[in-house]
mmCIF file of C-alpha atoms in Angstrom:
data_model
loop_
_atom_site.group_PDB
_atom_site.id
_atom_site.type_symbol
_atom_site.label_atom_id
_atom_site.label_comp_id
_atom_site.label_asym_id
_atom_site.label_seq_id
_atom_site.Cartn_x
_atom_site.Cartn_y
_atom_site.Cartn_z
ATOM 1 C CA MET A 169 -23.345 -66.255 -43.103
ATOM 2 C CA THR A 170 -20.777 -66.611 -40.487
ATOM 3 C CA LEU A 171 -18.450 -64.316 -42.718
ATOM 4 C CA ARG A 172 -21.040 -61.761 -43.256
ATOM 5 C CA LEU A 173 -21.317 -61.143 -39.537
ATOM 6 C CA SER A 174 -17.834 -61.062 -38.528
ATOM 7 C CA ILE A 175 -17.181 -58.288 -41.313
ATOM 8 C CA PRO A 176 -17.209 -54.661 -39.762
ATOM 9 C CA TRP A 177 -20.073 -52.476 -40.528
ATOM 10 C CA ARG A 178 -17.833 -49.845 -42.534
ATOM 11 C CA GLU A 179 -16.660 -52.432 -44.681
ATOM 12 C CA ALA A 180 -20.134 -54.062 -45.367
ATOM 13 C CA ARG A 181 -21.427 -50.327 -46.373
ATOM 14 C CA ALA A 182 -18.426 -49.224 -48.281
ATOM 15 C CA PRO A 183 -20.015 -50.175 -51.726
ATOM 16 C CA VAL A 184 -22.904 -48.287 -50.761
ATOM 17 C CA LEU A 185 -20.942 -45.365 -49.274
ATOM 18 C CA GLN A 186 -18.791 -45.035 -52.312
ATOM 19 C CA GLY A 187 -21.871 -45.115 -54.762
ATOM 20 C CA ARG A 188 -23.463 -41.990 -53.023
ATOM 21 C CA CYS A 189 -20.162 -40.190 -52.803
ATOM 22 C CA GLY A 190 -19.820 -40.560 -56.698
ATOM 23 C CA GLY A 191 -17.021 -42.690 -57.062
ATOM 24 C CA GLY A 192 -14.390 -40.509 -55.000
ATOM 25 C CA GLY A 193 -12.597 -43.546 -54.158
ATOM 26 C CA SER A 194 -12.037 -45.266 -50.931
ATOM 27 C CA LYS A 195 -10.175 -42.269 -49.201
ATOM 28 C CA ALA A 196 -13.307 -40.101 -49.294
ATOM 29 C CA VAL A 197 -15.082 -42.145 -46.559
ATOM 30 C CA PRO A 198 -12.127 -42.488 -44.039
ATOM 31 C CA ALA A 199 -11.979 -38.723 -44.256
ATOM 32 C CA ALA A 200 -15.508 -38.073 -43.858
ATOM 33 C CA VAL A 201 -15.608 -40.495 -40.910
ATOM 34 C CA ALA A 202 -12.468 -38.842 -39.448
ATOM 35 C CA GLY A 203 -13.891 -35.297 -39.769
ATOM 36 C CA SER A 204 -17.134 -36.403 -37.938
ATOM 37 C CA SER A 205 -15.092 -37.914 -35.328
ATOM 38 C CA ARG A 206 -13.271 -34.732 -34.751
ATOM 39 C CA ARG A 207 -16.271 -32.533 -34.791
ATOM 40 C CA SER A 208 -17.966 -34.773 -32.484
ATOM 41 C CA GLY A 209 -14.748 -34.708 -30.123
ATOM 42 C CA ARG A 210 -15.343 -31.054 -30.134
ATOM 43 C CA THR A 211 -18.678 -30.859 -29.350
ATOM 44 C CA ARG A 212 -18.768 -33.877 -26.681
ATOM 45 C CA PRO A 213 -16.912 -34.341 -23.443
ATOM 46 C CA ARG A 214 -14.449 -37.140 -23.416
ATOM 47 C CA GLU A 215 -15.886 -40.143 -22.190
ATOM 48 C CA GLU A 216 -14.531 -42.052 -19.490
ATOM 49 C CA ALA A 217 -14.320 -45.836 -20.089
ATOM 50 C CA GLY A 218 -14.572 -48.664 -17.686
ATOM 51 C CA LEU A 219 -15.990 -48.534 -14.127
ATOM 52 C CA LYS A 220 -15.312 -44.907 -13.526
ATOM 53 C CA ARG A 221 -17.652 -44.043 -16.319
ATOM 54 C CA ALA A 222 -20.129 -46.618 -15.375
ATOM 55 C CA ASN A 223 -20.330 -45.420 -11.562
ATOM 56 C CA PHE A 224 -19.769 -41.895 -11.173
ATOM 57 C CA GLY A 225 -20.957 -40.174 -14.132
ATOM 58 C CA ASP A 226 -19.700 -37.366 -16.181
ATOM 59 C CA GLY A 227 -19.639 -34.494 -13.567
ATOM 60 C CA PRO A 228 -18.215 -34.228 -10.028
ATOM 61 C CA GLY A 229 -21.972 -34.313 -8.466
ATOM 62 C CA LEU A 230 -22.026 -38.158 -7.514
ATOM 63 C CA PRO A 231 -18.481 -38.254 -6.245
ATOM 64 C CA THR A 232 -19.027 -35.179 -4.157
ATOM 65 C CA LEU A 233 -22.501 -36.635 -2.717
ATOM 66 C CA LEU A 234 -20.956 -39.923 -1.922
ATOM 67 C CA LEU A 235 -18.083 -38.189 -0.085
ATOM 68 C CA LEU A 236 -20.345 -35.644 1.911
ATOM 69 C CA PRO A 237 -21.091 -37.958 4.986
ATOM 70 C CA GLN A 238 -17.316 -38.713 5.502
ATOM 71 C CA LEU A 239 -16.309 -35.092 4.953
ATOM 72 C CA LEU A 240 -19.031 -33.989 7.396
ATOM 73 C CA ILE A 241 -17.939 -36.643 10.024
ATOM 74 C CA LEU A 242 -14.306 -35.207 9.515
ATOM 75 C CA LEU A 243 -15.355 -31.720 9.763
ATOM 76 C CA PHE A 244 -17.256 -32.136 13.085
ATOM 77 C CA PHE A 245 -15.463 -34.684 14.974
ATOM 78 C CA PHE A 246 -11.905 -34.033 13.931
ATOM 79 C CA PHE A 247 -11.044 -30.571 12.120
ATOM 80 C CA ILE A 248 -13.510 -28.388 14.579
ATOM 81 C CA PRO A 249 -12.354 -29.969 17.573
ATOM 82 C CA SER A 250 -8.555 -29.776 16.522
ATOM 83 C CA LEU A 251 -9.059 -26.091 16.068
ATOM 84 C CA ARG A 252 -11.106 -25.588 19.310
ATOM 85 C CA ALA A 253 -8.015 -27.341 21.007
ATOM 86 C CA LEU A 254 -5.508 -25.538 19.381
ATOM 87 C CA MET A 255 -7.093 -22.349 20.476
ATOM 88 C CA GLN A 256 -7.804 -23.432 24.081
ATOM 89 C CA SER A 257 -4.197 -24.535 24.314
ATOM 90 C CA VAL A 258 -3.184 -20.942 24.310
ATOM 91 C CA LEU A 259 -5.810 -19.418 27.011
ATOM 92 C CA LEU A 260 -6.052 -19.853 30.512
ATOM 93 C CA SER A 261 -9.504 -19.839 31.955
ATOM 94 C CA ASP A 262 -11.314 -20.718 35.199
ATOM 95 C CA PRO A 263 -13.405 -23.845 35.462
ATOM 96 C CA PHE A 264 -16.492 -21.673 34.419
ATOM 97 C CA GLY A 265 -15.213 -19.674 31.495
ATOM 98 C CA THR A 266 -15.987 -16.828 32.970
ATOM 99 C CA ASN A 267 -12.348 -15.403 33.005
ATOM 100 C CA VAL A 268 -10.102 -16.004 30.194
ATOM 101 C CA GLN A 269 -6.552 -14.786 29.536
ATOM 102 C CA PHE A 270 -4.248 -15.151 26.511
ATOM 103 C CA VAL A 271 -1.076 -16.778 27.650
ATOM 104 C CA TRP A 272 0.759 -17.767 24.539
ATOM 105 C CA PHE A 273 2.688 -20.913 25.139
ATOM 106 C CA ASP A 274 2.877 -21.222 28.986
ATOM 107 C CA ASN A 275 0.335 -23.919 29.334
ATOM 108 C CA PHE A 276 2.972 -26.075 26.944
ATOM 109 C CA LYS A 277 6.091 -24.639 29.304
ATOM 110 C CA THR A 278 4.220 -25.663 32.337
ATOM 111 C CA LEU A 279 3.561 -29.221 30.867
ATOM 112 C CA LEU A 280 7.054 -29.737 29.653
ATOM 113 C CA ALA A 281 8.322 -28.893 33.058
ATOM 114 C CA SER A 282 5.934 -31.069 35.033
ATOM 115 C CA SER A 283 7.425 -34.284 36.395
ATOM 116 C CA ASP A 284 3.922 -35.804 36.408
ATOM 117 C CA TYR A 285 3.641 -35.003 32.599
ATOM 118 C CA ARG A 286 7.095 -36.617 31.700
ATOM 119 C CA GLN A 287 6.295 -39.539 33.855
ATOM 120 C CA SER A 288 3.283 -40.014 31.585
ATOM 121 C CA ILE A 289 5.162 -39.585 28.562
ATOM 122 C CA ALA A 290 7.451 -42.587 29.657
ATOM 123 C CA VAL A 291 4.529 -44.675 30.988
ATOM 124 C CA THR A 292 2.578 -44.264 27.369
ATOM 125 C CA PHE A 293 6.099 -45.092 25.567
ATOM 126 C CA TRP A 294 6.797 -48.349 27.319
ATOM 127 C CA PHE A 295 3.106 -48.999 27.694
ATOM 128 C CA THR A 296 2.479 -48.918 23.715
ATOM 129 C CA VAL A 297 5.723 -50.587 23.057
ATOM 130 C CA ALA A 298 5.019 -53.345 25.015
ATOM 131 C CA GLN A 299 1.582 -53.621 23.742
ATOM 132 C CA ASN A 300 2.590 -53.383 20.019
ATOM 133 C CA VAL A 301 5.192 -56.387 20.646
ATOM 134 C CA LEU A 302 3.076 -58.646 22.498
ATOM 135 C CA THR A 303 -0.025 -58.185 20.354
ATOM 136 C CA LEU A 304 1.896 -58.550 16.867
ATOM 137 C CA GLY A 305 3.747 -61.470 18.346
ATOM 138 C CA SER A 306 0.725 -63.515 19.625
ATOM 139 C CA ALA A 307 -1.206 -62.768 16.415
ATOM 140 C CA LEU A 308 1.780 -63.981 14.370
ATOM 141 C CA VAL A 309 1.641 -67.223 16.326
ATOM 142 C CA LEU A 310 -2.118 -67.607 15.988
ATOM 143 C CA ALA A 311 -1.848 -66.967 12.238
ATOM 144 C CA PHE A 312 0.652 -69.460 11.712
ATOM 145 C CA ALA A 313 -1.065 -71.896 13.598
ATOM 146 C CA THR A 314 -4.198 -71.345 11.561
ATOM 147 C CA ASP A 315 -3.391 -73.672 8.710
ATOM 148 C CA ARG A 316 -2.147 -76.460 10.871
ATOM 149 C CA ILE A 317 -5.379 -76.851 12.494
ATOM 150 C CA VAL A 318 -7.340 -79.341 10.793
ATOM 151 C CA ARG A 319 -10.421 -80.135 12.887
ATOM 152 C CA GLY A 320 -12.271 -77.081 14.706
ATOM 153 C CA ARG A 321 -10.715 -74.520 12.534
ATOM 154 C CA SER A 322 -13.977 -72.615 12.548
ATOM 155 C CA ALA A 323 -14.071 -72.766 16.424
ATOM 156 C CA TYR A 324 -10.558 -71.835 16.560
ATOM 157 C CA ARG A 325 -11.046 -68.653 14.409
ATOM 158 C CA THR A 326 -14.166 -67.744 16.290
ATOM 159 C CA ILE A 327 -12.554 -67.933 19.835
ATOM 160 C CA ILE A 328 -9.740 -65.633 18.473
ATOM 161 C CA LEU A 329 -12.253 -63.354 16.945
ATOM 162 C CA LEU A 330 -14.343 -62.818 19.763
ATOM 163 C CA PRO A 331 -12.561 -60.185 21.648
ATOM 164 C CA TYR A 332 -13.466 -57.727 18.557
ATOM 165 C CA ALA A 333 -16.828 -57.846 19.624
ATOM 166 C CA ILE A 334 -16.483 -57.056 23.178
ATOM 167 C CA ALA A 335 -16.186 -53.454 24.401
ATOM 168 C CA PRO A 336 -13.027 -51.938 25.603
ATOM 169 C CA ALA A 337 -14.440 -51.151 28.975
ATOM 170 C CA ILE A 338 -15.946 -54.406 29.312
ATOM 171 C CA ALA A 339 -12.587 -56.096 28.180
ATOM 172 C CA GLY A 340 -11.100 -54.245 30.886
ATOM 173 C CA ILE A 341 -13.492 -55.064 33.524
ATOM 174 C CA LEU A 342 -13.178 -58.612 32.395
ATOM 175 C CA TRP A 343 -9.546 -58.823 33.076
ATOM 176 C CA ALA A 344 -9.525 -56.576 36.396
ATOM 177 C CA PHE A 345 -11.855 -59.383 37.804
ATOM 178 C CA LEU A 346 -9.456 -62.278 36.397
ATOM 179 C CA PHE A 347 -6.629 -60.508 38.231
ATOM 180 C CA ASN A 348 -8.140 -59.487 41.255
ATOM 181 C CA PRO A 349 -6.050 -59.927 44.163
ATOM 182 C CA ALA A 350 -8.997 -60.794 46.797
ATOM 183 C CA VAL A 351 -11.436 -62.802 43.878
ATOM 184 C CA GLY A 352 -9.549 -63.215 40.735
ATOM 185 C CA PRO A 353 -9.108 -67.001 39.595
ATOM 186 C CA LEU A 354 -5.885 -66.190 38.000
ATOM 187 C CA ALA A 355 -4.742 -63.780 40.880
ATOM 188 C CA GLN A 356 -5.180 -66.867 43.124
ATOM 189 C CA VAL A 357 -2.970 -69.123 40.635
ATOM 190 C CA LEU A 358 -0.321 -66.468 40.807
ATOM 191 C CA HIS A 359 -0.337 -66.499 44.418
ATOM 192 C CA GLY A 360 -0.246 -70.163 44.685
ATOM 193 C CA LEU A 361 3.069 -69.867 42.619
ATOM 194 C CA GLY A 362 4.502 -67.804 45.114
ATOM 195 C CA ILE A 363 3.925 -64.827 43.238
ATOM 196 C CA ALA A 364 2.840 -61.381 45.315
ATOM 197 C CA TRP A 365 0.567 -60.246 42.649
ATOM 198 C CA ASP A 366 -1.284 -56.983 43.517
ATOM 199 C CA PRO A 367 -2.006 -54.539 40.779
ATOM 200 C CA ASN A 368 -3.787 -52.289 43.213
ATOM 201 C CA LEU A 369 -0.433 -51.807 45.166
ATOM 202 C CA ASN A 370 2.280 -52.348 42.826
ATOM 203 C CA PRO A 371 2.680 -50.195 39.802
ATOM 204 C CA THR A 372 4.579 -52.842 37.695
ATOM 205 C CA ASP A 373 1.779 -55.436 38.231
ATOM 206 C CA ALA A 374 -0.706 -52.543 37.336
ATOM 207 C CA LEU A 375 1.425 -51.768 34.039
ATOM 208 C CA ILE A 376 1.473 -55.565 33.252
ATOM 209 C CA LEU A 377 -2.306 -55.929 33.727
ATOM 210 C CA VAL A 378 -3.454 -52.982 31.262
ATOM 211 C CA THR A 379 -0.855 -54.175 28.723
ATOM 212 C CA LEU A 380 -2.024 -57.558 28.530
ATOM 213 C CA ALA A 381 -5.960 -56.413 28.480
ATOM 214 C CA ALA A 382 -5.302 -54.098 25.700
ATOM 215 C CA SER A 383 -3.208 -56.632 23.783
ATOM 216 C CA TRP A 384 -5.582 -59.232 24.287
ATOM 217 C CA LYS A 385 -8.516 -56.978 22.785
ATOM 218 C CA HIS A 386 -6.431 -55.893 19.683
ATOM 219 C CA ILE A 387 -5.091 -59.394 18.878
ATOM 220 C CA CYS A 388 -8.007 -60.254 16.845
ATOM 221 C CA TYR A 389 -7.592 -57.192 14.628
ATOM 222 C CA ASP A 390 -3.875 -58.154 13.913
ATOM 223 C CA TYR A 391 -4.955 -61.499 13.117
ATOM 224 C CA ILE A 392 -7.346 -60.967 10.628
ATOM 225 C CA PHE A 393 -4.839 -58.916 8.404
ATOM 226 C CA LEU A 394 -1.972 -61.387 9.034
ATOM 227 C CA VAL A 395 -4.024 -64.481 8.050
ATOM 228 C CA VAL A 396 -5.333 -62.692 4.876
ATOM 229 C CA GLY A 397 -1.287 -61.952 4.209
ATOM 230 C CA LEU A 398 -0.637 -65.529 4.625
ATOM 231 C CA LEU A 399 -3.325 -66.399 2.049
ATOM 232 C CA ALA A 400 -1.396 -64.154 -0.471
ATOM 233 C CA VAL A 401 1.985 -66.292 -0.085
ATOM 234 C CA PRO A 402 2.370 -68.389 -3.469
ATOM 235 C CA VAL A 403 1.964 -71.910 -2.649
ATOM 236 C CA SER A 404 4.289 -72.915 -5.205
ATOM 237 C CA LEU A 405 7.206 -71.067 -3.198
ATOM 238 C CA MET A 406 6.066 -72.955 0.211
ATOM 239 C CA GLU A 407 5.709 -76.375 -1.844
ATOM 240 C CA ALA A 408 9.179 -75.978 -3.248
ATOM 241 C CA ALA A 409 10.632 -75.108 0.141
ATOM 242 C CA ALA A 410 9.109 -78.389 1.584
ATOM 243 C CA VAL A 411 10.407 -80.424 -1.175
ATOM 244 C CA ASP A 412 13.967 -78.925 -0.515
ATOM 245 C CA GLY A 413 13.364 -80.083 3.143
ATOM 246 C CA ALA A 414 12.511 -76.935 4.849
ATOM 247 C CA GLY A 415 10.350 -77.644 7.995
ATOM 248 C CA PRO A 416 6.943 -75.527 8.514
ATOM 249 C CA ILE A 417 8.950 -72.945 10.897
ATOM 250 C CA ARG A 418 11.588 -72.428 8.289
ATOM 251 C CA ARG A 419 9.436 -72.036 5.644
ATOM 252 C CA PHE A 420 7.464 -69.501 7.770
ATOM 253 C CA VAL A 421 10.383 -67.597 8.971
ATOM 254 C CA SER A 422 12.093 -67.730 5.875
ATOM 255 C CA ILE A 423 9.288 -67.210 3.070
ATOM 256 C CA ALA A 424 6.332 -66.118 4.505
ATOM 257 C CA LEU A 425 7.639 -63.560 7.082
ATOM 258 C CA PRO A 426 9.773 -61.487 4.452
ATOM 259 C CA MET A 427 6.544 -61.637 2.508
ATOM 260 C CA LEU A 428 4.350 -60.206 5.320
ATOM 261 C CA GLY A 429 6.514 -57.092 5.659
ATOM 262 C CA PRO A 430 4.057 -54.556 4.504
ATOM 263 C CA THR A 431 1.412 -56.118 6.413
ATOM 264 C CA ILE A 432 3.527 -56.205 9.445
ATOM 265 C CA PHE A 433 4.450 -52.179 9.032
ATOM 266 C CA PHE A 434 0.963 -51.171 8.648
ATOM 267 C CA LEU A 435 -0.153 -53.310 11.697
ATOM 268 C CA THR A 436 2.765 -51.537 13.476
ATOM 269 C CA VAL A 437 1.604 -48.054 12.513
ATOM 270 C CA MET A 438 -2.184 -49.272 13.710
ATOM 271 C CA ASN A 439 -0.804 -50.683 17.034
ATOM 272 C CA PHE A 440 0.991 -47.279 17.991
ATOM 273 C CA ILE A 441 -2.184 -45.238 17.119
ATOM 274 C CA TYR A 442 -4.129 -47.761 19.382
ATOM 275 C CA GLY A 443 -1.935 -47.577 21.978
ATOM 276 C CA PHE A 444 -1.704 -43.603 21.957
ATOM 277 C CA PHE A 445 -5.469 -43.164 21.646
ATOM 278 C CA GLU A 446 -7.681 -46.186 21.809
ATOM 279 C CA THR A 447 -6.924 -47.604 25.195
ATOM 280 C CA PHE A 448 -8.662 -45.035 27.530
ATOM 281 C CA ALA A 449 -11.711 -47.076 28.268
ATOM 282 C CA ILE A 450 -9.509 -50.031 29.400
ATOM 283 C CA ILE A 451 -7.139 -47.942 31.597
ATOM 284 C CA ASP A 452 -10.389 -46.350 33.101
ATOM 285 C CA ALA A 453 -11.914 -49.762 33.850
ATOM 286 C CA VAL A 454 -8.895 -51.614 35.187
ATOM 287 C CA THR A 455 -6.784 -49.240 37.172
ATOM 288 C CA LYS A 456 -8.055 -45.673 36.514
ATOM 289 C CA GLY A 457 -4.473 -44.468 36.077
ATOM 290 C CA GLY A 458 -3.038 -45.952 39.228
ATOM 291 C CA PRO A 459 -1.387 -46.673 41.414
ATOM 292 C CA ALA A 460 0.620 -43.401 41.914
ATOM 293 C CA GLY A 461 0.153 -42.620 38.118
ATOM 294 C CA ALA A 462 1.807 -45.839 37.083
ATOM 295 C CA THR A 463 -0.657 -46.268 34.430
ATOM 296 C CA ASN A 464 -1.607 -42.928 33.615
ATOM 297 C CA ILE A 465 -1.068 -42.954 30.044
ATOM 298 C CA LEU A 466 -1.137 -39.479 27.781
ATOM 299 C CA VAL A 467 -4.529 -39.767 26.692
ATOM 300 C CA TYR A 468 -6.115 -40.813 30.138
ATOM 301 C CA LYS A 469 -4.199 -37.837 31.830
ATOM 302 C CA VAL A 470 -6.062 -35.375 29.100
ATOM 303 C CA PHE A 471 -9.554 -36.502 30.377
ATOM 304 C CA VAL A 472 -8.267 -36.202 33.978
ATOM 305 C CA ASP A 473 -7.092 -32.850 33.792
ATOM 306 C CA GLY A 474 -9.828 -31.631 31.585
ATOM 307 C CA PHE A 475 -13.009 -33.297 32.842
ATOM 308 C CA VAL A 476 -11.933 -33.892 36.449
ATOM 309 C CA ASN A 477 -9.447 -31.195 37.431
ATOM 310 C CA LEU A 478 -11.202 -28.688 35.100
ATOM 311 C CA ASP A 479 -7.971 -27.014 33.752
ATOM 312 C CA LEU A 480 -9.001 -26.822 30.621
ATOM 313 C CA GLY A 481 -5.989 -25.076 29.109
ATOM 314 C CA SER A 482 -3.729 -27.644 30.193
ATOM 315 C CA SER A 483 -5.811 -30.303 28.834
ATOM 316 C CA ALA A 484 -6.077 -28.826 25.426
ATOM 317 C CA ALA A 485 -2.283 -28.562 25.455
ATOM 318 C CA GLN A 486 -1.795 -31.896 26.242
ATOM 319 C CA SER A 487 -4.137 -32.849 23.339
ATOM 320 C CA VAL A 488 -2.104 -30.770 20.992
ATOM 321 C CA LEU A 489 1.166 -32.490 22.246
ATOM 322 C CA LEU A 490 -0.165 -36.073 21.956
ATOM 323 C CA MET A 491 -1.392 -35.652 18.456
ATOM 324 C CA SER A 492 1.930 -34.278 17.804
ATOM 325 C CA PHE A 493 3.604 -37.077 19.279
ATOM 326 C CA ALA A 494 1.629 -39.544 17.674
ATOM 327 C CA LEU A 495 2.194 -37.765 14.039
ATOM 328 C CA ILE A 496 5.990 -37.682 14.626
ATOM 329 C CA CYS A 497 5.961 -41.251 15.983
ATOM 330 C CA THR A 498 3.950 -42.290 12.405
ATOM 331 C CA LEU A 499 6.384 -40.315 10.436
ATOM 332 C CA LEU A 500 9.472 -41.668 12.013
ATOM 333 C CA GLN A 501 8.080 -45.435 11.360
ATOM 334 C CA PHE A 502 7.763 -44.390 7.622
ATOM 335 C CA ARG A 503 11.030 -42.803 7.699
ATOM 336 C CA TYR A 504 13.381 -45.641 8.978
ATOM 337 C CA PHE A 505 11.374 -48.475 8.607
ATOM 338 C CA ASP A 506 9.195 -48.405 5.492
ATOM 339 C CA ARG A 507 12.622 -48.544 3.465
ATOM 340 C CA LYS A 508 13.203 -52.089 4.972
ATOM 341 C CA VAL A 509 10.038 -53.534 3.642
ATOM 342 C CA ASN A 510 9.952 -55.365 0.453
ATOM 343 C CA TYR A 511 6.670 -54.737 -1.655
ATOM 344 C CA GLY A 512 7.566 -56.970 -4.211
ATOM 345 C CA VAL A 513 6.060 -60.659 -4.445
#
């Protein structure tokens, strides 16, 4: 019985098929089957196997329907505003839009000749670099310490991930209160140590404060990716290094850190994008670009010139340049740092 079930159907039916074919021999059946399969191949479309066939069907209808919400979001919140900014950047208009002139690239020339705009570029660069280094370094230390904590590991992770659930504006207000020179508890500690801390008057203190706030808000994002990356490191390599006498820090630096290269490269790019575009709320809540423009990064200057000073042409030109800077920075990272990343395991 077991032998009969294990025989393929065509072999089991071969005597019957041979009899119907008039003793045409064993070659008649395969030829008929092959001809039938060729005919079925001409009449029916090729069937996709596996998950693609099971989930998306034959035509493009279901994939298009699934992509439609994302395409609409990109259309209304990226492509149309980007096209509108490009058009507005070559126009000069009054605040009410009643008088519009086509000025070619005069808005860009005025911006690049402005000392305030060049200062804003420098502030954005140093702020983004400092925030990137501080965020990534802190997240690496916290991820490294995760496996060394035996008791209270859940509470440890919860405390680290807590800033991710806090809105950027709330995070900015929290840090502004902690380091307020009049009532902030941490500012009082600094004053007790003899440090004249005053972010309302000192530009360096203000830049340090917004860098700390922006980094604290983004550490949890980097921490999640680094912990997952550390879990992917083969345990056998770490155990072999431990047997050879390497300590925890040596194993992390020599084995885990090189294998985290792709993750660190991805987080570096994301941190730059975060510093360029997603720190507006923190700047607005902590310093509002002051004092004396010390924290007036590019994305905040776009808002001030466009919605406070009502200089729509300059604001649109700044948004175009900001997008260009972010794109160039990302391409340079892929050009010069991607080669040094080892994607092998």
